Amino acid sequence: MTPSVIELRVSEEDRLIARLTAMAVGLAVVDAAIPSPVPGIKPGLANIVTLLVLLKYGWHTAAWVTGLRVVASALLLGQIFSPGFFLSLSGALCSLAVLAMARHLPTQFGPVSLSLLGAFAHLAGQMALARLWLIPHDGLYFLFPVLGLSALVFGTLNGLITCHLLQDPAFKDDLHA
Amino acid sequence: MIPWRQYLRSGDLLVLGLVATLVGASFPLLWQGGLADRAIIRQGGEVFATLDLHRRQALDVPGPLGNTSIQIEPGRARVAADPGPRQYCVRQGWLSQPGAIAICAPNRVSLEIQGRTKAYDSLSY
């Protein structure tokens, strides 16, 4: 048997996605370390990376970074294939779908709009999956006011942070650094 | 000082307003599940009486052990007396949440509170 060498070609885009995903995973771990009074209320700091990538590199790259972040951070936190992982995945997929449409909004709608729409799509995706699978009872909707308020607050804050980072000279030309 | 205000564009304020309205409106709608507005009294599984929780009244429901006394006041109802041995339904006291139910099993009488919308199958404390 002859030894075979498998060569994986790594494109420039792969490296970019890997770097951006590393940032997002870092923030997702920080996110998980922040204590929360109610399960389900999280700042969602990693979404700042999703928004930055969406605005700088487009939806395709943002989808890769977000999908990889969900899987990689679940691996790191020991949550892979747990209910929390699937909730996070369905939230991420919904919010990517909404962002795909929302980025075509006129320029009056800035990153804060995208962040808020993404946050509420994330919440809707999670609640839909939880209602269908984890807690098949309408009582789940009683959580909406609390979770909606947290999506409102953190969606706005993450959008503002994204705006601020986009202004920063270090982020202005490249996220490679 | 970071100029947070200037990051908000006109469309952002619109989205923020819409979303805040949605969340604000969801609080009263989802939080209380409607107001209690009637009491359903059952005897042996059959509806014995349906009473509005708008005025004060009392009702005796006959069962195999004797009479169970139901007392109605505006917005709430209770089992005032029951011939059953353990008195669980009497000790539950006033019921005012839609979905709450007091069951006097030995005498086969139940008192259930309903709102306009049926939020729960039952509530127990």
Short mmCIF file of C-alpha atoms in Angstrom, two decimals:
data_model
loop_
_atom_site.label_atom_id
_atom_site.label_comp_id
_atom_site.label_asym_id
_atom_site.label_seq_id
_atom_site.Cartn_x
_atom_site.Cartn_y
_atom_site.Cartn_z
CA MET A 1 0.00 0.00 0.00
CA THR A 2 1.40 3.32 -0.97
CA PRO A 3 1.06 6.08 1.51
CA SER A 4 -1.28 8.73 0.23
CA VAL A 5 -1.12 12.37 1.00
CA ILE A 6 -4.33 14.28 1.32
CA GLU A 7 -3.81 17.90 0.61
CA LEU A 8 -6.46 20.33 1.69
CA ARG A 9 -6.32 23.51 -0.29
CA VAL A 10 -6.90 26.48 1.93
CA SER A 11 -8.09 29.53 0.09
CA GLU A 12 -7.72 33.11 1.25
CA GLU A 13 -11.46 33.14 1.95
CA ASP A 14 -11.12 30.06 4.18
CA ARG A 15 -8.48 31.83 6.25
CA LEU A 16 -10.65 34.91 6.53
CA ILE A 17 -13.66 32.87 7.65
CA ALA A 18 -11.53 30.96 10.16
CA ARG A 19 -10.18 34.19 11.68
CA LEU A 20 -13.61 35.76 11.92
CA THR A 21 -15.08 32.57 13.37
CA ALA A 22 -12.36 32.52 16.02
CA MET A 23 -13.40 36.03 17.09
CA ALA A 24 -17.07 34.99 17.18
CA VAL A 25 -16.30 31.84 19.20
CA GLY A 26 -14.29 33.92 21.68
CA LEU A 27 -17.24 36.23 22.19
CA ALA A 28 -19.67 33.28 22.44
CA VAL A 29 -17.56 31.84 25.29
CA VAL A 30 -17.53 35.22 27.05
CA ASP A 31 -21.29 35.32 26.53
CA ALA A 32 -21.74 31.92 28.18
CA ALA A 33 -19.63 33.03 31.16
CA ILE A 34 -21.91 35.98 31.94
CA PRO A 35 -24.37 34.89 34.62
CA SER A 36 -28.01 35.30 33.65
CA PRO A 37 -31.00 35.45 35.99
CA VAL A 38 -33.31 33.70 33.54
CA PRO A 39 -32.27 30.93 31.15
CA GLY A 40 -32.53 32.22 27.60
CA ILE A 41 -31.47 35.78 28.38
CA LYS A 42 -28.02 36.28 26.88
CA PRO A 43 -26.36 39.34 25.38
CA GLY A 44 -25.48 37.47 22.16
CA LEU A 45 -22.16 39.28 21.79
CA ALA A 46 -21.06 36.94 18.98
CA ASN A 47 -23.78 38.45 16.81
CA ILE A 48 -21.69 41.62 16.69
CA VAL A 49 -19.23 39.62 14.58
CA THR A 50 -22.05 38.33 12.36
CA LEU A 51 -23.19 41.92 11.74
CA LEU A 52 -19.68 43.23 11.07
CA VAL A 53 -19.00 40.41 8.62
CA LEU A 54 -22.39 40.88 6.94
CA LEU A 55 -21.71 44.56 6.39
CA LYS A 56 -18.08 44.18 5.32
CA TYR A 57 -17.94 40.86 3.44
CA GLY A 58 -21.53 40.03 2.58
CA TRP A 59 -24.13 37.48 3.55
CA HIS A 60 -22.31 34.38 2.28
CA THR A 61 -19.32 34.92 4.58
CA ALA A 62 -21.60 35.91 7.48
CA ALA A 63 -23.54 32.65 7.09
CA TRP A 64 -20.33 30.60 7.20
CA VAL A 65 -18.98 32.44 10.22
CA THR A 66 -22.25 32.14 12.11
CA GLY A 67 -22.80 28.46 11.31
CA LEU A 68 -19.24 27.55 12.28
CA ARG A 69 -19.48 29.67 15.42
CA VAL A 70 -22.61 27.85 16.59
CA VAL A 71 -20.98 24.44 16.13
CA ALA A 72 -17.52 25.39 17.43
CA SER A 73 -18.74 27.23 20.53
CA ALA A 74 -21.07 24.32 21.36
CA LEU A 75 -18.07 21.96 21.11
CA LEU A 76 -16.03 24.20 23.40
CA LEU A 77 -18.81 24.59 25.95
CA GLY A 78 -19.72 20.89 25.88
CA GLN A 79 -23.21 21.59 24.61
CA ILE A 80 -23.11 20.01 21.21
CA PHE A 81 -26.36 18.22 20.23
CA SER A 82 -27.93 19.35 23.51
CA PRO A 83 -31.31 21.11 23.37
CA GLY A 84 -29.45 24.40 23.86
CA PHE A 85 -27.38 23.70 20.77
CA PHE A 86 -30.44 23.12 18.59
CA LEU A 87 -32.13 26.22 19.98
CA SER A 88 -29.05 28.24 19.17
CA LEU A 89 -28.87 26.70 15.68
CA SER A 90 -32.51 27.36 14.84
CA GLY A 91 -32.19 30.91 16.14
CA ALA A 92 -29.05 31.48 14.06
CA LEU A 93 -30.65 30.06 10.88
CA CYS A 94 -33.76 32.22 11.30
CA SER A 95 -31.76 35.32 11.96
CA LEU A 96 -29.52 34.66 8.91
CA ALA A 97 -32.65 34.24 6.76
CA VAL A 98 -34.04 37.57 8.00
CA LEU A 99 -30.68 39.32 7.58
CA ALA A 100 -30.51 38.06 3.98
CA MET A 101 -33.62 40.12 3.29
CA ALA A 102 -32.97 42.97 5.73
CA ARG A 103 -29.61 43.94 4.22
CA HIS A 104 -31.49 45.10 1.10
CA LEU A 105 -33.35 47.71 3.16
CA PRO A 106 -32.70 51.37 2.24
CA THR A 107 -29.72 53.14 3.84
CA GLN A 108 -31.92 54.80 6.47
CA PHE A 109 -31.88 51.40 8.17
CA GLY A 110 -28.46 51.00 9.76
CA PRO A 111 -26.74 48.27 11.78
CA VAL A 112 -29.10 48.83 14.73
CA SER A 113 -32.06 47.85 12.52
CA LEU A 114 -30.23 44.75 11.31
CA SER A 115 -29.28 43.85 14.86
CA LEU A 116 -32.84 44.23 16.16
CA LEU A 117 -34.37 42.29 13.27
CA GLY A 118 -31.75 39.58 13.72
CA ALA A 119 -32.36 39.42 17.48
CA PHE A 120 -36.12 39.04 17.04
CA ALA A 121 -35.73 36.49 14.25
CA HIS A 122 -33.39 34.57 16.58
CA LEU A 123 -36.00 34.67 19.34
CA ALA A 124 -38.77 33.61 16.92
CA GLY A 125 -36.68 30.69 15.62
CA GLN A 126 -35.88 29.52 19.13
CA MET A 127 -39.45 29.80 20.37
CA ALA A 128 -40.79 27.99 17.30
CA LEU A 129 -38.41 25.07 17.83
CA ALA A 130 -39.04 25.02 21.58
CA ARG A 131 -42.82 25.05 21.00
CA LEU A 132 -42.65 22.26 18.40
CA TRP A 133 -40.13 20.06 20.12
CA LEU A 134 -39.07 20.83 23.70
CA ILE A 135 -42.17 22.26 25.38
CA PRO A 136 -45.20 21.51 23.17
CA HIS A 137 -47.48 23.77 25.21
CA ASP A 138 -48.84 27.26 24.54
CA GLY A 139 -47.70 28.31 28.01
CA LEU A 140 -44.28 28.85 26.42
CA TYR A 141 -45.54 32.06 24.84
CA PHE A 142 -45.79 33.56 28.32
CA LEU A 143 -42.01 33.88 28.17
CA PHE A 144 -42.26 36.19 25.17
CA PRO A 145 -42.56 39.52 27.04
CA VAL A 146 -39.42 38.86 29.08
CA LEU A 147 -37.37 37.37 26.26
CA GLY A 148 -38.64 40.05 23.86
CA LEU A 149 -37.52 42.78 26.24
CA SER A 150 -34.08 41.22 26.45
CA ALA A 151 -33.91 40.93 22.62
CA LEU A 152 -34.89 44.60 22.42
CA VAL A 153 -32.20 45.77 24.87
CA PHE A 154 -29.36 43.55 23.68
CA GLY A 155 -30.32 43.88 20.00
CA THR A 156 -30.03 47.67 20.31
CA LEU A 157 -26.77 47.51 22.28
CA ASN A 158 -25.13 45.05 19.89
CA GLY A 159 -26.21 47.21 16.94
CA LEU A 160 -24.69 50.31 18.56
CA ILE A 161 -21.46 48.43 19.33
CA THR A 162 -21.35 47.29 15.69
CA CYS A 163 -21.74 50.91 14.52
CA HIS A 164 -18.96 51.96 16.83
CA LEU A 165 -16.60 49.24 15.64
CA LEU A 166 -17.31 50.09 12.01
CA GLN A 167 -16.17 53.66 12.75
CA ASP A 168 -12.96 52.45 14.34
CA PRO A 169 -9.90 52.95 12.10
CA ALA A 170 -8.63 49.45 12.97
CA PHE A 171 -11.81 47.94 11.53
CA LYS A 172 -12.25 50.43 8.74
CA ASP A 173 -10.11 48.70 6.13
CA ASP A 174 -9.78 45.15 7.35
CA LEU A 175 -10.72 42.62 9.96
CA HIS A 176 -7.53 40.65 9.27
CA ALA A 177 -5.56 42.32 12.03
CA MET B 1 -17.41 60.21 24.87
CA ILE B 2 -18.86 57.84 22.31
CA PRO B 3 -21.60 59.53 20.25
CA TRP B 4 -24.12 56.69 20.53
CA ARG B 5 -27.02 58.86 19.42
CA GLN B 6 -25.57 59.58 15.98
CA TYR B 7 -25.35 55.84 15.19
CA LEU B 8 -29.15 55.64 15.18
CA ARG B 9 -30.49 56.43 11.70
CA SER B 10 -34.11 57.40 11.02
CA GLY B 11 -35.03 53.85 9.95
CA ASP B 12 -33.41 52.46 13.09
CA LEU B 13 -35.66 54.63 15.23
CA LEU B 14 -38.65 53.31 13.27
CA VAL B 15 -37.62 49.67 13.80
CA LEU B 16 -36.83 50.36 17.46
CA GLY B 17 -40.25 51.99 17.94
CA LEU B 18 -42.11 49.13 16.24
CA VAL B 19 -40.27 46.44 18.16
CA ALA B 20 -40.68 48.28 21.48
CA THR B 21 -44.42 48.62 20.79
CA LEU B 22 -44.66 44.89 20.04
CA VAL B 23 -42.89 43.96 23.28
CA GLY B 24 -44.85 46.52 25.29
CA ALA B 25 -48.15 45.25 23.89
CA SER B 26 -47.21 41.64 24.65
CA PHE B 27 -46.87 42.27 28.38
CA PRO B 28 -50.55 42.67 29.31
CA LEU B 29 -51.75 40.28 26.58
CA LEU B 30 -49.58 37.35 27.55
CA TRP B 31 -48.98 38.00 31.20
CA GLN B 32 -52.36 37.51 32.80
CA GLY B 33 -54.26 35.22 30.42
CA GLY B 34 -57.49 37.18 30.58
CA LEU B 35 -59.62 38.14 33.56
CA ALA B 36 -61.67 35.69 35.57
CA ASP B 37 -65.28 36.21 34.55
CA ARG B 38 -67.24 33.06 35.33
CA ALA B 39 -67.32 30.02 37.59
CA ILE B 40 -68.17 26.56 36.31
CA ILE B 41 -69.53 24.21 38.96
CA ARG B 42 -69.64 20.52 38.16
CA GLN B 43 -71.34 17.67 40.01
CA GLY B 44 -70.39 14.11 39.12
CA GLY B 45 -68.67 15.37 35.96
CA GLU B 46 -71.77 17.18 34.64
CA VAL B 47 -71.97 20.97 34.59
CA PHE B 48 -74.26 21.85 37.48
CA ALA B 49 -74.17 25.65 37.12
CA THR B 50 -72.28 28.40 35.30
CA LEU B 51 -72.22 31.63 37.30
CA ASP B 52 -70.97 35.10 36.43
CA LEU B 53 -68.33 36.43 38.80
CA HIS B 54 -69.99 39.83 38.80
CA ARG B 55 -72.19 39.74 41.85
CA ARG B 56 -72.20 38.22 45.29
CA GLN B 57 -74.11 34.95 45.57
CA ALA B 58 -74.06 31.55 47.24
CA LEU B 59 -75.05 28.14 45.97
CA ASP B 60 -75.45 24.71 47.53
CA VAL B 61 -74.54 21.74 45.37
CA PRO B 62 -75.94 18.39 46.52
CA GLY B 63 -73.63 15.37 46.34
CA PRO B 64 -73.45 11.85 47.77
CA LEU B 65 -72.15 13.12 51.14
CA GLY B 66 -74.33 16.19 51.48
CA ASN B 67 -74.23 19.81 50.31
CA THR B 68 -71.12 21.62 49.10
CA SER B 69 -71.47 25.39 49.55
CA ILE B 70 -70.03 27.60 46.83
CA GLN B 71 -69.58 31.30 47.48
CA ILE B 72 -69.20 33.82 44.64
CA GLU B 73 -67.90 37.38 44.95
CA PRO B 74 -67.01 39.86 42.21
CA GLY B 75 -63.87 38.47 40.52
CA ARG B 76 -63.46 35.42 42.79
CA ALA B 77 -65.12 32.27 44.09
CA ARG B 78 -64.49 29.66 46.76
CA VAL B 79 -65.81 26.48 48.28
CA ALA B 80 -67.09 27.76 51.61
CA ALA B 81 -68.01 24.41 53.10
CA ASP B 82 -67.85 20.79 52.04
CA PRO B 83 -68.79 17.53 53.80
CA GLY B 84 -65.60 15.77 52.57
CA PRO B 85 -63.16 14.41 55.23
CA ARG B 86 -59.96 16.24 54.21
CA GLN B 87 -61.32 19.66 53.16
CA TYR B 88 -58.70 20.22 50.44
CA CYS B 89 -61.09 22.22 48.25
CA VAL B 90 -62.14 24.44 51.17
CA ARG B 91 -58.54 25.11 52.20
CA GLN B 92 -57.68 26.31 48.68
CA GLY B 93 -59.55 29.46 49.61
CA TRP B 94 -60.52 32.10 47.08
CA LEU B 95 -59.87 31.31 43.41
CA SER B 96 -59.40 34.30 41.14
CA GLN B 97 -57.08 33.17 38.29
CA PRO B 98 -58.64 31.82 35.08
CA GLY B 99 -57.95 28.09 34.98
CA ALA B 100 -57.83 27.66 38.77
CA ILE B 101 -59.92 24.77 40.03
CA ALA B 102 -60.96 23.41 43.44
CA ILE B 103 -62.05 19.78 43.44
CA CYS B 104 -64.05 18.24 46.28
CA ALA B 105 -63.51 14.65 45.17
CA PRO B 106 -65.46 12.82 47.93
CA ASN B 107 -68.59 14.84 47.19
CA ARG B 108 -67.88 14.84 43.41
CA VAL B 109 -68.08 18.61 43.11
CA SER B 110 -65.62 20.89 41.33
CA LEU B 111 -65.42 24.66 41.05
CA GLU B 112 -63.49 26.07 38.09
CA ILE B 113 -62.75 29.68 37.19
CA GLN B 114 -62.73 30.62 33.51
CA GLY B 115 -61.73 33.77 31.67
CA ARG B 116 -62.68 34.85 28.19
CA THR B 117 -59.71 32.92 26.86
CA LYS B 118 -58.83 29.53 28.25
CA ALA B 119 -55.16 29.80 29.15
CA TYR B 120 -54.57 26.63 31.17
CA ASP B 121 -56.27 23.28 31.56
CA SER B 122 -55.97 23.65 35.31
CA LEU B 123 -53.94 25.45 37.96
CA SER B 124 -53.14 24.09 41.40
CA TYR B 125 -51.24 25.56 44.31
#
